Amino acid sequence: QRMDLLSQLLERVFIHRRRGGGGRRCGGAGRAARLLAPGHVYVLSQPDRHGVIDRWPNGAIRLVARDPVNGCRPSADLLFSTVARVGGAQSVGVILSGTGEDGVTGLAAIRKAGGLALCQNIDGAMFSETVEAAMSRGAAERQLPLPDLARAILARCEAHD
């Protein structure tokens, strides 16, 4: 049941973002970082801020005002790189549908740190360019359909509990 909920959530978050939806803001630039809570999904929706993870355990996310990274803001590469740096082998990174290569370098950093690095399967992706880049550069271990991504994420989290 948890897997079905996570799968549905991943789909809803992506669809919501594609329609221009935002989310509750967390710790703007210059403000304290917000602690990450178990069982929550955080969506970076402020186009003028990057999200970075400050520490682990007791992870915290902070929004920073900074120039775009490789033309992207928020940058998945910057976020994933900070996840890899502080989370190491406990890190999980997933690339869903996308264009361009933002996220590929950061996902490779997660994989190199011993974390779980996955992609949505190309057939299920609305846009497959980022998934193809991650797979061709060896950044992701494998590509999976959304329900299987949810299973893999939960299995990894339960193994590290």
XYZ file of N, CA and C in Angstrom:
483
model
N 0.818 -1.193 0.000
C 0.000 0.000 0.000
C 0.866 1.263 0.000
N 1.963 1.279 0.787
C 2.853 2.429 0.796
C 3.436 2.654 -0.592
N 3.765 1.584 -1.306
C 4.342 1.699 -2.637
C 3.356 2.363 -3.582
N 2.078 1.972 -3.528
C 1.069 2.574 -4.395
C 0.935 4.067 -4.114
N 0.962 4.440 -2.844
C 0.848 5.846 -2.482
C 2.046 6.648 -2.991
N 3.244 6.090 -2.859
C 4.433 6.785 -3.339
C 4.397 6.929 -4.852
N 3.988 5.890 -5.546
C 3.893 5.941 -6.995
C 2.907 7.025 -7.434
N 1.745 7.075 -6.788
C 0.748 8.085 -7.111
C 1.265 9.479 -6.800
N 1.979 9.611 -5.700
C 2.528 10.901 -5.316
C 3.548 11.380 -6.343
N 4.441 10.500 -6.776
C 5.429 10.876 -7.782
C 4.737 11.379 -9.046
N 3.695 10.675 -9.465
C 2.965 11.094 -10.659
C 2.309 12.452 -10.443
N 1.658 12.648 -9.292
C 0.952 13.907 -9.024
C 1.910 15.083 -8.910
N 3.044 14.873 -8.258
C 4.019 15.946 -8.116
C 4.511 16.374 -9.487
N 4.839 15.412 -10.343
C 5.348 15.755 -11.658
C 4.284 16.480 -12.479
N 3.070 15.977 -12.484
C 1.987 16.612 -13.242
C 1.720 18.014 -12.702
N 1.709 18.170 -11.370
C 1.482 19.469 -10.747
C 2.562 20.467 -11.176
N 3.818 20.028 -11.179
C 4.915 20.897 -11.585
C 4.784 21.274 -13.057
N 4.415 20.325 -13.923
C 4.295 20.608 -15.359
C 3.192 21.634 -15.612
N 2.190 21.676 -14.743
C 1.088 22.637 -14.893
C 1.399 23.971 -14.215
N 2.618 24.108 -13.699
C 3.009 25.375 -13.092
C 2.673 25.493 -11.622
N 2.296 24.395 -10.998
C 1.954 24.451 -9.580
C 3.178 24.587 -8.716
N 2.997 25.182 -7.584
C 4.088 25.382 -6.633
C 3.846 24.594 -5.384
N 4.539 24.919 -4.393
C 4.410 24.240 -3.117
C 4.677 25.193 -1.986
N 4.599 24.709 -0.779
C 4.893 25.515 0.384
C 6.374 25.837 0.361
N 6.705 27.072 0.671
C 8.106 27.492 0.626
C 8.849 27.015 1.856
N 10.113 26.690 1.647
C 10.928 26.239 2.767
C 12.211 27.034 2.823
N 12.429 27.718 3.913
C 13.669 28.434 4.190
C 14.246 29.196 3.022
N 13.805 30.409 2.796
C 14.323 31.229 1.717
C 15.780 31.601 1.933
N 16.370 32.233 0.931
C 17.784 32.601 1.007
C 18.021 33.452 2.239
N 19.084 33.127 2.965
C 19.423 33.878 4.150
C 18.660 33.436 5.389
N 17.700 32.560 5.243
C 16.942 32.064 6.388
C 17.452 30.694 6.765
N 17.095 30.276 7.961
C 17.555 28.984 8.466
C 17.056 27.854 7.579
N 17.821 26.793 7.566
C 17.430 25.607 6.810
C 16.228 24.956 7.469
N 15.445 24.253 6.679
C 14.279 23.527 7.187
C 14.659 22.066 7.345
N 14.370 21.512 8.520
C 14.662 20.101 8.761
C 13.811 19.230 7.853
N 14.416 18.184 7.325
C 13.699 17.224 6.492
C 13.031 16.211 7.404
N 11.769 15.935 7.145
C 11.014 15.001 7.973
C 10.809 13.683 7.229
N 10.928 12.556 7.932
C 10.666 11.256 7.298
C 9.242 11.203 6.745
N 9.088 10.540 5.602
C 7.765 10.370 5.015
C 7.257 11.571 4.243
N 8.100 12.552 4.003
C 7.698 13.745 3.265
C 8.463 13.830 1.950
N 7.828 14.447 0.957
C 8.461 14.721 -0.322
C 8.539 16.233 -0.448
N 9.697 16.733 -0.804
C 9.897 18.169 -0.948
C 10.076 18.488 -2.420
N 9.345 19.486 -2.895
C 9.400 19.890 -4.297
C 9.937 21.312 -4.349
N 11.027 21.509 -5.075
C 11.595 22.843 -5.231
C 10.824 23.552 -6.336
N 10.106 24.595 -5.970
C 9.264 25.248 -6.966
C 9.568 26.737 -7.116
N 10.563 27.243 -6.411
C 10.924 28.652 -6.552
C 11.957 28.785 -7.677
N 11.600 29.443 -8.771
C 12.504 29.498 -9.921
C 13.752 30.353 -9.695
N 13.793 31.117 -8.609
C 14.955 31.972 -8.348
C 15.856 31.432 -7.237
N 15.654 30.174 -6.825
C 16.431 29.592 -5.729
C 16.858 28.159 -6.078
N 18.018 27.780 -5.554
C 18.500 26.403 -5.613
C 18.226 25.766 -4.260
N 18.021 24.468 -4.256
C 17.909 23.736 -3.000
C 19.194 22.985 -2.741
N 19.694 23.070 -1.507
C 20.884 22.318 -1.111
C 20.601 21.619 0.214
N 21.183 20.461 0.380
C 21.055 19.723 1.636
C 22.291 20.044 2.461
N 22.063 20.525 3.686
C 23.155 21.010 4.527
C 23.848 19.947 5.361
N 23.111 18.967 5.825
C 23.742 17.995 6.724
C 22.956 16.697 6.742
N 23.623 15.664 7.271
C 23.010 14.347 7.423
C 23.774 13.625 8.515
N 23.184 12.926 9.449
C 21.736 12.748 9.614
C 21.076 14.044 10.080
N 19.801 13.936 10.382
C 18.995 15.122 10.700
C 19.104 16.137 9.576
N 18.868 15.655 8.367
C 19.018 16.464 7.162
C 18.201 17.739 7.189
N 18.735 18.731 6.520
C 18.056 20.014 6.395
C 18.234 20.518 4.970
N 17.192 21.151 4.448
C 17.248 21.734 3.110
C 17.230 23.252 3.265
N 18.022 23.883 2.438
C 18.107 25.337 2.460
C 17.994 25.833 1.030
N 17.291 26.921 0.842
C 17.185 27.546 -0.471
C 18.227 28.648 -0.565
N 18.950 28.676 -1.674
C 20.008 29.659 -1.843
C 19.816 30.428 -3.147
N 20.079 31.727 -3.070
C 20.055 32.576 -4.260
C 21.427 32.466 -4.901
N 21.460 31.985 -6.104
C 22.725 31.775 -6.802
C 22.433 31.756 -8.293
N 23.430 32.056 -9.084
C 23.261 32.010 -10.534
C 22.874 30.596 -10.970
N 22.232 30.474 -12.122
C 21.904 29.142 -12.626
C 23.153 28.267 -12.763
N 22.978 26.976 -12.559
C 24.043 25.993 -12.729
C 23.776 25.282 -14.054
N 24.700 25.405 -14.984
C 24.523 24.841 -16.327
C 23.191 25.262 -16.943
N 22.822 26.517 -16.697
C 21.601 27.074 -17.274
C 20.323 26.735 -16.529
N 20.409 26.070 -15.391
C 19.200 25.648 -14.667
C 19.145 26.239 -13.258
N 17.958 26.670 -12.871
C 17.696 27.101 -11.505
C 16.212 26.883 -11.238
N 15.854 26.043 -10.282
C 16.759 25.272 -9.432
C 17.466 24.186 -10.230
N 18.635 23.811 -9.748
C 19.468 22.824 -10.441
C 19.417 21.478 -9.732
N 19.033 20.451 -10.470
C 19.041 19.092 -9.915
C 20.480 18.630 -9.684
N 21.417 19.072 -10.538
C 22.818 18.706 -10.332
C 23.327 19.212 -8.988
N 23.045 20.461 -8.671
C 23.492 21.034 -7.399
C 22.828 20.310 -6.224
N 21.524 20.092 -6.305
C 20.813 19.394 -5.234
C 21.362 17.985 -5.042
N 21.445 17.210 -6.111
C 21.929 15.825 -6.001
C 23.374 15.767 -5.501
N 24.195 16.721 -5.928
C 25.585 16.739 -5.461
C 25.664 16.958 -3.957
N 24.809 17.843 -3.429
C 24.815 18.050 -1.976
C 24.240 16.843 -1.249
N 23.270 16.179 -1.851
C 22.727 14.947 -1.265
C 23.839 13.899 -1.181
N 24.591 13.740 -2.257
C 25.681 12.760 -2.283
C 26.748 13.095 -1.244
N 27.098 14.375 -1.132
C 28.154 14.803 -0.216
C 27.786 14.536 1.237
N 26.553 14.848 1.617
C 26.185 14.699 3.031
C 25.568 13.346 3.352
N 24.919 12.714 2.368
C 24.225 11.451 2.617
C 25.019 10.211 2.288
N 26.008 10.341 1.422
C 26.841 9.199 1.058
C 26.015 8.006 0.607
N 26.284 6.848 1.198
C 25.616 5.604 0.808
C 24.133 5.590 1.168
N 23.676 6.508 2.000
C 22.251 6.578 2.336
C 21.460 7.433 1.350
N 22.120 8.005 0.380
C 21.487 8.895 -0.597
C 20.612 8.123 -1.578
N 19.556 8.775 -2.024
C 18.702 8.251 -3.086
C 18.446 9.393 -4.060
N 18.686 9.135 -5.334
C 18.397 10.112 -6.372
C 17.636 9.451 -7.499
N 16.637 10.158 -8.019
C 15.820 9.628 -9.106
C 15.605 10.723 -10.145
N 15.877 10.398 -11.381
C 15.560 11.296 -12.490
C 14.290 10.788 -13.131
N 13.309 11.680 -13.198
C 12.067 11.360 -13.894
C 12.165 11.937 -15.300
N 11.073 12.124 -15.934
C 11.012 12.682 -17.271
C 11.704 14.040 -17.310
N 12.410 14.329 -18.399
C 13.042 15.632 -18.504
C 13.751 15.836 -19.818
N 14.072 17.110 -20.091
C 14.867 17.462 -21.251
C 16.192 18.020 -20.756
N 17.197 17.964 -21.581
C 18.507 18.450 -21.175
C 19.216 17.426 -20.304
N 20.274 17.887 -19.618
C 21.081 16.973 -18.818
C 21.152 17.365 -17.351
N 20.363 18.342 -16.914
C 20.403 18.727 -15.506
C 20.003 17.542 -14.639
N 20.839 17.234 -13.675
C 20.595 16.116 -12.781
C 21.513 14.935 -13.041
N 22.039 14.822 -14.239
C 22.846 13.658 -14.601
C 24.165 13.629 -13.821
N 24.859 14.750 -13.757
C 26.127 14.804 -13.026
C 25.900 14.571 -11.534
N 24.869 15.182 -10.986
C 24.547 14.985 -9.568
C 24.139 13.559 -9.263
N 23.378 12.944 -10.162
C 22.987 11.548 -9.971
C 24.214 10.650 -9.995
N 25.167 10.950 -10.872
C 26.414 10.188 -10.916
C 27.171 10.318 -9.593
N 27.110 11.492 -8.974
C 27.768 11.693 -7.674
C 27.112 10.835 -6.597
N 25.781 10.720 -6.639
C 25.071 9.856 -5.689
C 25.505 8.410 -5.882
N 25.555 7.979 -7.128
C 25.959 6.592 -7.400
C 27.396 6.341 -6.946
N 28.282 7.274 -7.230
C 29.687 7.130 -6.830
C 29.830 7.080 -5.305
N 28.948 7.769 -4.581
C 28.975 7.775 -3.116
C 28.368 6.507 -2.523
N 27.851 5.623 -3.382
C 27.254 4.376 -2.916
C 25.760 4.456 -2.693
N 25.165 5.583 -3.074
C 23.724 5.750 -2.932
C 22.964 5.067 -4.056
N 21.649 5.112 -3.961
C 20.772 4.527 -4.975
C 20.491 5.579 -6.043
N 20.833 5.273 -7.291
C 20.672 6.199 -8.412
C 19.819 5.534 -9.485
N 18.616 6.054 -9.680
C 17.651 5.446 -10.603
C 17.079 6.471 -11.567
N 16.461 5.969 -12.631
C 15.729 6.787 -13.597
C 14.373 6.154 -13.866
N 13.430 6.997 -14.217
C 12.162 6.505 -14.744
C 12.461 5.840 -16.087
N 11.707 4.802 -16.415
C 11.966 4.129 -17.686
C 11.644 5.045 -18.862
N 12.424 4.883 -19.919
C 12.290 5.749 -21.090
C 10.888 5.667 -21.679
N 10.315 4.473 -21.744
C 8.984 4.309 -22.326
C 7.906 5.053 -21.540
N 8.086 5.211 -20.239
C 7.093 5.890 -19.407
C 7.329 7.372 -19.241
N 8.488 7.862 -19.668
C 8.837 9.273 -19.487
C 8.137 10.139 -20.534
N 7.599 11.261 -20.081
C 6.979 12.205 -21.000
C 8.044 12.767 -21.958
N 9.225 13.061 -21.396
C 10.394 13.494 -22.164
C 11.540 12.589 -21.746
N 12.227 11.983 -22.695
C 13.213 10.960 -22.345
C 14.666 11.425 -22.401
N 14.915 12.654 -22.793
C 16.282 13.120 -23.022
C 17.171 12.990 -21.774
N 16.686 13.398 -20.616
C 17.500 13.341 -19.401
C 17.743 11.901 -18.975
N 16.727 11.060 -19.098
C 16.874 9.643 -18.758
C 17.910 8.995 -19.675
N 17.824 9.272 -20.969
C 18.788 8.717 -21.911
C 20.205 9.165 -21.579
N 20.367 10.433 -21.200
C 21.693 10.945 -20.846
C 22.224 10.258 -19.591
N 21.372 10.083 -18.593
C 21.798 9.427 -17.354
C 22.214 7.982 -17.604
N 21.466 7.283 -18.426
C 21.788 5.888 -18.706
C 23.067 5.784 -19.551
N 23.211 6.629 -20.559
C 24.385 6.536 -21.433
C 25.669 6.930 -20.706
N 25.572 7.792 -19.702
C 26.759 8.210 -18.947
C 27.001 7.347 -17.707
N 26.151 6.338 -17.499
C 26.341 5.448 -16.357
C 25.995 6.076 -15.017
N 25.211 7.143 -15.027
C 24.844 7.822 -13.781
C 23.793 7.042 -13.001
N 22.945 6.312 -13.702
C 21.870 5.555 -13.050
C 22.161 4.060 -13.117
N 21.796 3.374 -12.054
C 21.960 1.915 -12.023
C 21.012 1.239 -12.991
N 19.785 1.749 -13.006
C 18.782 1.158 -13.891
C 17.623 2.123 -14.051
N 16.785 1.828 -15.038
C 15.560 2.595 -15.271
C 14.374 1.700 -14.960
N 13.368 2.277 -14.319
C 12.204 1.501 -13.868
C 10.919 2.285 -14.104
N 9.792 1.571 -14.286
C 8.497 2.257 -14.326
C 8.206 2.861 -12.946
N 7.350 3.876 -12.896
C 7.062 4.560 -11.630
C 6.724 3.619 -10.472
N 5.833 2.629 -10.644
C 5.541 1.758 -9.494
C 6.771 1.005 -8.986
N 7.659 0.605 -9.911
C 8.875 -0.102 -9.510
C 9.886 0.850 -8.876
N 9.895 2.110 -9.315
C 10.740 3.112 -8.658
C 10.331 3.243 -7.201
N 9.039 3.326 -6.971
C 8.533 3.448 -5.601
C 8.972 2.256 -4.758
N 8.856 1.055 -5.313
C 9.281 -0.151 -4.587
C 10.769 -0.106 -4.257
N 11.573 0.277 -5.233
C 13.031 0.318 -5.038
C 13.422 1.358 -3.996
N 12.783 2.513 -4.017
C 13.071 3.565 -3.033
C 12.699 3.091 -1.631
N 11.505 2.531 -1.500
C 11.068 2.051 -0.179
C 11.951 0.924 0.328
N 12.325 0.003 -0.546
C 13.203 -1.095 -0.128
C 14.544 -0.562 0.371
N 15.092 0.416 -0.332
C 16.376 0.997 0.078
C 16.231 1.717 1.427
N 15.160 2.472 1.578
C 14.957 3.198 2.836
C 14.751 2.230 4.008
N 13.996 1.179 3.789
C 13.761 0.202 4.844
C 15.049 -0.545 5.197
N 15.923 -0.766 4.222
C 17.186 -1.441 4.484
C 18.120 -0.575 5.317
N 17.949 0.751 5.233
C 18.803 1.679 5.977
C 18.169 2.181 7.267
N 16.977 1.666 7.607
C 16.322 2.082 8.869
C 16.978 1.452 10.058
